[in-house]
Short mmCIF file of C-alpha atoms (C1' of nucleotides) in Angstrom, two decimals:
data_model
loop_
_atom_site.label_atom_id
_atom_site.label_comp_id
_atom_site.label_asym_id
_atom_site.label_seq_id
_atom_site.Cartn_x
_atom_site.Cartn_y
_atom_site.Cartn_z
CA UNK Z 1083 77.92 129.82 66.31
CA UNK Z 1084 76.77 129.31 62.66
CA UNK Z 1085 74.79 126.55 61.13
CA UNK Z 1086 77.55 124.86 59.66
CA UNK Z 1087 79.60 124.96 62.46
CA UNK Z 1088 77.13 123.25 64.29
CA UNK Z 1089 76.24 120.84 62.18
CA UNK Z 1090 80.04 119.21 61.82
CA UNK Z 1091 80.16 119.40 65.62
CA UNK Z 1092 76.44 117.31 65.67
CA UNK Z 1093 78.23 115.07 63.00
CA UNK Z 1094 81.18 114.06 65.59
CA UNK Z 1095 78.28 113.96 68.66
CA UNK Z 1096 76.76 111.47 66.40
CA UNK Z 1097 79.51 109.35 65.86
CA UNK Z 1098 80.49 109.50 69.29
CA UNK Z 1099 76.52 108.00 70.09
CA UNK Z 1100 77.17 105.52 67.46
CA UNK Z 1101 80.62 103.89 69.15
CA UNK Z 1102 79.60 104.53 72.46
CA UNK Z 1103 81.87 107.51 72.89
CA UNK Z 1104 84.65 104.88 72.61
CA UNK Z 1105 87.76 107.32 72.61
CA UNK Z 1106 89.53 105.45 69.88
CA UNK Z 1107 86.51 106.08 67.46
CA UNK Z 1108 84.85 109.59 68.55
CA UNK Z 1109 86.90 111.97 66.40
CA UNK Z 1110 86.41 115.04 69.54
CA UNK Z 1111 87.67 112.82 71.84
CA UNK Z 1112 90.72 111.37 69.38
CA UNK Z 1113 92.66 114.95 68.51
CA UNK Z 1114 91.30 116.53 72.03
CA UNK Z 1115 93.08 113.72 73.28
CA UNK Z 1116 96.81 114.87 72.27
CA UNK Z 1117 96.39 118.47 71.61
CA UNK Z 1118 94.93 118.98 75.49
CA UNK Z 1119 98.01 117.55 77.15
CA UNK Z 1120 100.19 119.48 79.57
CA UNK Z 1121 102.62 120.76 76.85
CA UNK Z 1122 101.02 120.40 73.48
CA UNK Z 1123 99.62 123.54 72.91
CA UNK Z 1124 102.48 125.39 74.11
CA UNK Z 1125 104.95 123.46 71.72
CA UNK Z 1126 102.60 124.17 68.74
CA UNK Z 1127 102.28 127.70 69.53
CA UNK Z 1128 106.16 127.37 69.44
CA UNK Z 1129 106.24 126.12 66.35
CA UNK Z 1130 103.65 127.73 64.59
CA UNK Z 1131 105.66 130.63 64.66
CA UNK Z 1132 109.22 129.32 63.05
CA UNK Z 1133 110.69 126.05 63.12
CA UNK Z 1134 113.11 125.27 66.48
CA UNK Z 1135 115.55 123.16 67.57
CA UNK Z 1136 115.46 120.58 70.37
CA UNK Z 1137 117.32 123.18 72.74
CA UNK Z 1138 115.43 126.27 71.76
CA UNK Z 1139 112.13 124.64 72.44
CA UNK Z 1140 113.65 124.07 76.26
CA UNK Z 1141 114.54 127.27 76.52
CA UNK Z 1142 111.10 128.33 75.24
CA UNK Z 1143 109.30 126.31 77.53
CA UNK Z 1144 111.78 126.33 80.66
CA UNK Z 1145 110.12 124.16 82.72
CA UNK Z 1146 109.42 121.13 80.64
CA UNK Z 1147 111.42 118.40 81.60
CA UNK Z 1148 113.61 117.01 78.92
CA UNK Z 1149 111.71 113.41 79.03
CA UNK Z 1150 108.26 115.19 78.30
CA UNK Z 1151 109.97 117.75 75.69
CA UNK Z 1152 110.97 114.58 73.97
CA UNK Z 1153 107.55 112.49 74.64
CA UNK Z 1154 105.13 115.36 73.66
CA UNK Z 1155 107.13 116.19 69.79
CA UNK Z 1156 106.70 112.63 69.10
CA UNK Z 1157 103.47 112.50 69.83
CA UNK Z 1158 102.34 115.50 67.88
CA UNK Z 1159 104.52 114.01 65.01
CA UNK Z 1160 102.77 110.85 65.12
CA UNK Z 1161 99.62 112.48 64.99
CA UNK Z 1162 101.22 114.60 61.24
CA UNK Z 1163 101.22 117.83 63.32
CA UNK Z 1164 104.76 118.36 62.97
CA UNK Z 1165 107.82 117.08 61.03
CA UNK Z 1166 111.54 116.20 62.64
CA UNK Z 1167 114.62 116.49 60.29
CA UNK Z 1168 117.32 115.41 61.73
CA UNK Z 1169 120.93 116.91 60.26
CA UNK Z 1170 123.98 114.85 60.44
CA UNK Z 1171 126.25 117.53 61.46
CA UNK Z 1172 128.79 116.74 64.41
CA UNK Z 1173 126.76 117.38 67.07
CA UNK Z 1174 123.94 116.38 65.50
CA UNK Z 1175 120.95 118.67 65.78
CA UNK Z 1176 117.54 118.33 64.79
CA UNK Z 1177 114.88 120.75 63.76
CA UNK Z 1178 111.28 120.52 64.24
CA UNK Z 1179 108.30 122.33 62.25
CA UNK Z 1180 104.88 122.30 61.62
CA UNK Z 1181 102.83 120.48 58.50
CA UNK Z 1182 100.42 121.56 56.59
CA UNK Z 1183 97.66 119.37 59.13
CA UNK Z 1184 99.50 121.30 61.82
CA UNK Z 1185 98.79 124.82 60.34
CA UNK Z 1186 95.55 123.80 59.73
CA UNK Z 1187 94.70 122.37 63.27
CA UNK Z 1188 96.41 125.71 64.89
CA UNK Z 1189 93.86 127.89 62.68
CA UNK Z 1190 91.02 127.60 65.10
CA UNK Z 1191 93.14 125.96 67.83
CA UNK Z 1192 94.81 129.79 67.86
CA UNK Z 1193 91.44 131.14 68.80
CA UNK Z 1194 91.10 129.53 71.78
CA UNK Z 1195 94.33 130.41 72.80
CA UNK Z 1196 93.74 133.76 72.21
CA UNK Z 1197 90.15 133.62 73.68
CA UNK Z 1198 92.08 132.23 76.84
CA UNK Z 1199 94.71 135.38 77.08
CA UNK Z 1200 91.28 137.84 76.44
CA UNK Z 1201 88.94 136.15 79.34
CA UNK Z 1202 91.76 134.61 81.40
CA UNK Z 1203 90.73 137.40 84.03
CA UNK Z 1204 86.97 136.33 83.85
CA UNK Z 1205 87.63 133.38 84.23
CA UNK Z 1206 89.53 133.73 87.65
CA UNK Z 1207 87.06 135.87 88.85
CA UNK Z 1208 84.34 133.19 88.51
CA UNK Z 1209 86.45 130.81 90.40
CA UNK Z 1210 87.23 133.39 93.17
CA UNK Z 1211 83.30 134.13 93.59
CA UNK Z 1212 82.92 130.20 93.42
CA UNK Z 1213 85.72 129.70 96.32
CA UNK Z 1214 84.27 132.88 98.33
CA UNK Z 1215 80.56 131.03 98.34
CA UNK Z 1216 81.87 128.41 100.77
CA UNK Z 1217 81.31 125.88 97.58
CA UNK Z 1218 84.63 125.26 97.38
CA UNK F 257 95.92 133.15 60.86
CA UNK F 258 95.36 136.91 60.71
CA UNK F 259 97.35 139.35 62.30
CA UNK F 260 95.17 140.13 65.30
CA UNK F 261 95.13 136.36 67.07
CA UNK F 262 98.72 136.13 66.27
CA UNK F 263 99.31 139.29 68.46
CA UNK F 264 97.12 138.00 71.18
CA UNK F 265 98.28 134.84 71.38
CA UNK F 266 101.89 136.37 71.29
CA UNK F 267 100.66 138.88 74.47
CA UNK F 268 99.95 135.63 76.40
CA UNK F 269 103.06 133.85 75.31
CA UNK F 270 105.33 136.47 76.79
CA UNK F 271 102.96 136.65 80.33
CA UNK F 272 103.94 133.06 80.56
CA UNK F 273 107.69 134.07 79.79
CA UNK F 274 107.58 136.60 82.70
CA UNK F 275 105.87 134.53 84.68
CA UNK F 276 108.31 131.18 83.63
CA UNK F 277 105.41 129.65 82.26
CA UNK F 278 103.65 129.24 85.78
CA UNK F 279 100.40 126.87 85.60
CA UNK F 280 98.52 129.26 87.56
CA UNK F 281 99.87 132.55 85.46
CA UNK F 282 99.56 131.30 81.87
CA UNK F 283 96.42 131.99 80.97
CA UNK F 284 96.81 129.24 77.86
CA UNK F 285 97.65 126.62 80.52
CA UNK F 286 95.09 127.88 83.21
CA UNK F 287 92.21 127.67 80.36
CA UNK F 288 93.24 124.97 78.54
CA UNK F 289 93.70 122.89 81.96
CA UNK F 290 90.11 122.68 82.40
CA UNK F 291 88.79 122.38 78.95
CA UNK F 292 91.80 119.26 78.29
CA UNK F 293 89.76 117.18 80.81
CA UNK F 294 88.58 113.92 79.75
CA UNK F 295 84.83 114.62 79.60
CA UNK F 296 84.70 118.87 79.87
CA UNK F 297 84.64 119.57 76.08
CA UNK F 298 81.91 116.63 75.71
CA UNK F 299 79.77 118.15 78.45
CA UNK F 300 79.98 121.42 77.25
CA UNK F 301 78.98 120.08 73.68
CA UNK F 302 75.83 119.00 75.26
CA UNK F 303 74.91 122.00 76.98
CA UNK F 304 75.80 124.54 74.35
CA UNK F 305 72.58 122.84 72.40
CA UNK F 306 70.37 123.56 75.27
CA UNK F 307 70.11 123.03 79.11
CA UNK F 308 70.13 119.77 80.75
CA UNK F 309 69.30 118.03 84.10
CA UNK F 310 71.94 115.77 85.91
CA UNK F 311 70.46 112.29 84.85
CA UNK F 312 70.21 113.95 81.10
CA UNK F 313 74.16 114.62 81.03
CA UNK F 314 74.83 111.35 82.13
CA UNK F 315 72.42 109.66 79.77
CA UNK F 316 74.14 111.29 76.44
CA UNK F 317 77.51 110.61 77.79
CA UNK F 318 76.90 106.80 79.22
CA UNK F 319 80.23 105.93 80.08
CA UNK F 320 80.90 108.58 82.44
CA UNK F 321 81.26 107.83 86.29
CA UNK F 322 78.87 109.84 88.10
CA UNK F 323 81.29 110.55 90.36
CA UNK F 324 83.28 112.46 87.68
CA UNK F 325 79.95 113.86 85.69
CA UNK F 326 79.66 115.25 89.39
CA UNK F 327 83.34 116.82 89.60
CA UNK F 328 83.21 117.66 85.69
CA UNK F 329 80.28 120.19 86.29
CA UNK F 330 81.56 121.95 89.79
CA UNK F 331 84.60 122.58 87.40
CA UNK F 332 82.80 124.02 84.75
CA UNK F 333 81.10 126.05 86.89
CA UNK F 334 83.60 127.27 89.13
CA UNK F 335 84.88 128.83 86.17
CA UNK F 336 82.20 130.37 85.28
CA UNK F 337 81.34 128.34 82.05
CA UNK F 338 77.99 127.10 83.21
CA UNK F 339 75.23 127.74 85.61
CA UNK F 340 73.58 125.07 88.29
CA UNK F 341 69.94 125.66 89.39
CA UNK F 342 68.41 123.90 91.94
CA UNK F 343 64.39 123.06 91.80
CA UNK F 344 63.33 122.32 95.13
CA UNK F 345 60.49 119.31 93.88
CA UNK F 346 60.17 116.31 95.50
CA UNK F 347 62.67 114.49 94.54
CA UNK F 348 65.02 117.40 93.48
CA UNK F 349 65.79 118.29 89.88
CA UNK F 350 68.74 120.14 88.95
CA UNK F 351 69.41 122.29 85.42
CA UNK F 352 72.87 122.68 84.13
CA UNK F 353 72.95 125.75 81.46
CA UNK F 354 75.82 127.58 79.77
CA UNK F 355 76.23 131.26 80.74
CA UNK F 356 77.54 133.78 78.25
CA UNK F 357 80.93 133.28 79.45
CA UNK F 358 80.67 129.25 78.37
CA UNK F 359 79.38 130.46 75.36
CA UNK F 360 81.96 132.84 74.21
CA UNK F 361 84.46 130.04 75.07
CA UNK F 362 82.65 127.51 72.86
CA UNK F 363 82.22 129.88 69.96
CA UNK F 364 86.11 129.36 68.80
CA UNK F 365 86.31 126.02 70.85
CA UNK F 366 83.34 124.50 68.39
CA UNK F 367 85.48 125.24 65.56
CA UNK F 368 88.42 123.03 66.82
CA UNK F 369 86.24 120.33 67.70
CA UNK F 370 84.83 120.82 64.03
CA UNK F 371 88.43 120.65 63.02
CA UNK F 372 88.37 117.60 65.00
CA UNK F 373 85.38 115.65 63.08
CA UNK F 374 86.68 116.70 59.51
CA UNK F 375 90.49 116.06 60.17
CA UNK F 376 89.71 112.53 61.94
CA UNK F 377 90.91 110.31 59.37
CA UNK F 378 93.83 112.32 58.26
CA UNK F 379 95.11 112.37 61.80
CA UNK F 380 94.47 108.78 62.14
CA UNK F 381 96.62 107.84 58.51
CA UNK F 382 99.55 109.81 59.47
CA UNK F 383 99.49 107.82 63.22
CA UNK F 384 99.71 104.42 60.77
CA UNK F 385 101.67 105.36 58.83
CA UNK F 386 104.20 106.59 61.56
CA UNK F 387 103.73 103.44 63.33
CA UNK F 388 105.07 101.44 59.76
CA UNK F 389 107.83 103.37 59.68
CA UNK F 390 108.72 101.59 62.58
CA UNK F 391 108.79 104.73 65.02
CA UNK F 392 106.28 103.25 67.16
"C1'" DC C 328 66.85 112.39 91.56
"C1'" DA C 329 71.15 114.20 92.35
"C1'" DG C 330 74.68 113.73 94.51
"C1'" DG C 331 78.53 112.78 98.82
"C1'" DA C 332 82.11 109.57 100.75
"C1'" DT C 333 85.32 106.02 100.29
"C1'" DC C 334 88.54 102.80 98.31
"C1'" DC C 335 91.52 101.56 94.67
"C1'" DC C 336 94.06 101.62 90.57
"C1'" DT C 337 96.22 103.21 86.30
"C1'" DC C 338 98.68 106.36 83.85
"C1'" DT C 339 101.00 110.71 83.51
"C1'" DA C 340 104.56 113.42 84.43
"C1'" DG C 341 108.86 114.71 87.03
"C1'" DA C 342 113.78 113.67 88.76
"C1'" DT C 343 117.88 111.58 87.88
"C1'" DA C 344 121.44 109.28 85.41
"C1'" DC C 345 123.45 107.61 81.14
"C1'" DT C 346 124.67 107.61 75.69
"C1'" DG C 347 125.67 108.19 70.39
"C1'" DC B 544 123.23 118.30 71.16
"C1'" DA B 545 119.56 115.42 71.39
"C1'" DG B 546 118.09 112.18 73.10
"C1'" DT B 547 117.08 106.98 76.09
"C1'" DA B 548 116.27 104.31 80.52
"C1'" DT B 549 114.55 103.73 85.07
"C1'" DC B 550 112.24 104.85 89.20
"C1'" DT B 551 108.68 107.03 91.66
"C1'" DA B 552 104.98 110.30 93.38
"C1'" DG B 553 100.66 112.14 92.54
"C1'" DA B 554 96.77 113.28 89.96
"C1'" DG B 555 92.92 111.56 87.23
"C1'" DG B 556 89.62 108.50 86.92
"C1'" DG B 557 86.46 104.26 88.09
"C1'" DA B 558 83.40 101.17 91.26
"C1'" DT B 559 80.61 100.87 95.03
"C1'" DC B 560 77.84 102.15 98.85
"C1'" DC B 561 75.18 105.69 101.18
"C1'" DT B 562 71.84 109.96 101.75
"C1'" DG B 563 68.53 114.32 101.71
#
DNA sequence: CAGGATCCCTCTAGATACTG
DNA sequence: CAGTATCTAGAGGGATCCTG
């Protein structure tokens, strides 16, 4: 990790120590908040790609249910990570795409995601070796 | 983005897609699972400066339970992300450190939560002014 | 000191049904 | 098509007491 990597991460640690770690004002905890939820990442990763409609992003992610499709794009549009246009056509359909602050959250947020397809194997051999020591 | 996370991350989109996005298939759900906890990225933060004893951890993050600060760690470390030794003293003392695994995770991972600490206030403006548009 | 065990509660997320 | 409304189960998380 380089220096000044680690000295914006020690600048959000400090502000954290500062408030307490009170989620509303430690800036990790604030965006790790919304972009760690169940379907976040997947519907950016959607959307980073090319914009989508409502029904294509259901199809993409098959097993979201409707309720949590609709709860989690609100969410990241509250937040300025993506924008809803809504076209009056008859039946109306609505598109959804990223924002600039979307693109530019997904930069390193896409590194983790790939880091996670490169080590995903690692990863569940540590927990199998965990699980196999009895410290399950 | 450059060409070669965009391919990656595509290579773990479609395992989901073959896999209909299965929790324990998707290796962006399976990693980011664990990391999305309340008080993993935090904890990791911590030990990526240096190693750390139990009463340490819970000392820079004071409003953890010590019953999750507990759970937290086994996590992490069934994973593979960090390492517990035990010193047999009187009374016991135990180390938390990262292992290289928990390292290469954090090297992209400290970038988003830089991301975080820069982009705090923009995410924050376009939440207001969201909720004055009366969206809320 | 570093936890394990237990109880309890909130909040998330899923299923189902209905609408402009 | 693109949602909203309601109900409910279950996980995540907290408080407290106990122990090697």
């Amino acid at each position: 990790m380089d220096q000044a990597v680690r000295s914006a991460v020690k600048a959000a640690t400090a502000d954290c120590d500062r408030n307490a770690w009170d989620a509303g004002n430690c800036p990790v905890r604030d965006v790790m908040n919304r972009i760690s939820g169940k379907w976040s990442t997947l519907l950016l990763e959607a959307l980073a790609e090319k914009p989508h409609r409502f029904g294509e992003l259901r199809r993409l992610v098959p097993d979201i249910s409707q309720r949590m499709l609709t709860q989690t794009l609100r969410d990241l549009q509250r937040d300025g990570y993506i924008e809803r246009e809504v076209f009056p056509t008859k039946p109306p359909s609505v598109e959804y795409r990223m924002t600039p602050l979307g693109r530019s959250l997904f930069g390193p947020l896409s590194k983790v995601l790939a880091w996670a397809a490169e080590n995903h194997d690692a990863v569940r051999a540590a927990r199998r070796s965990f699980d196999d020591a009895g410290l399950a």
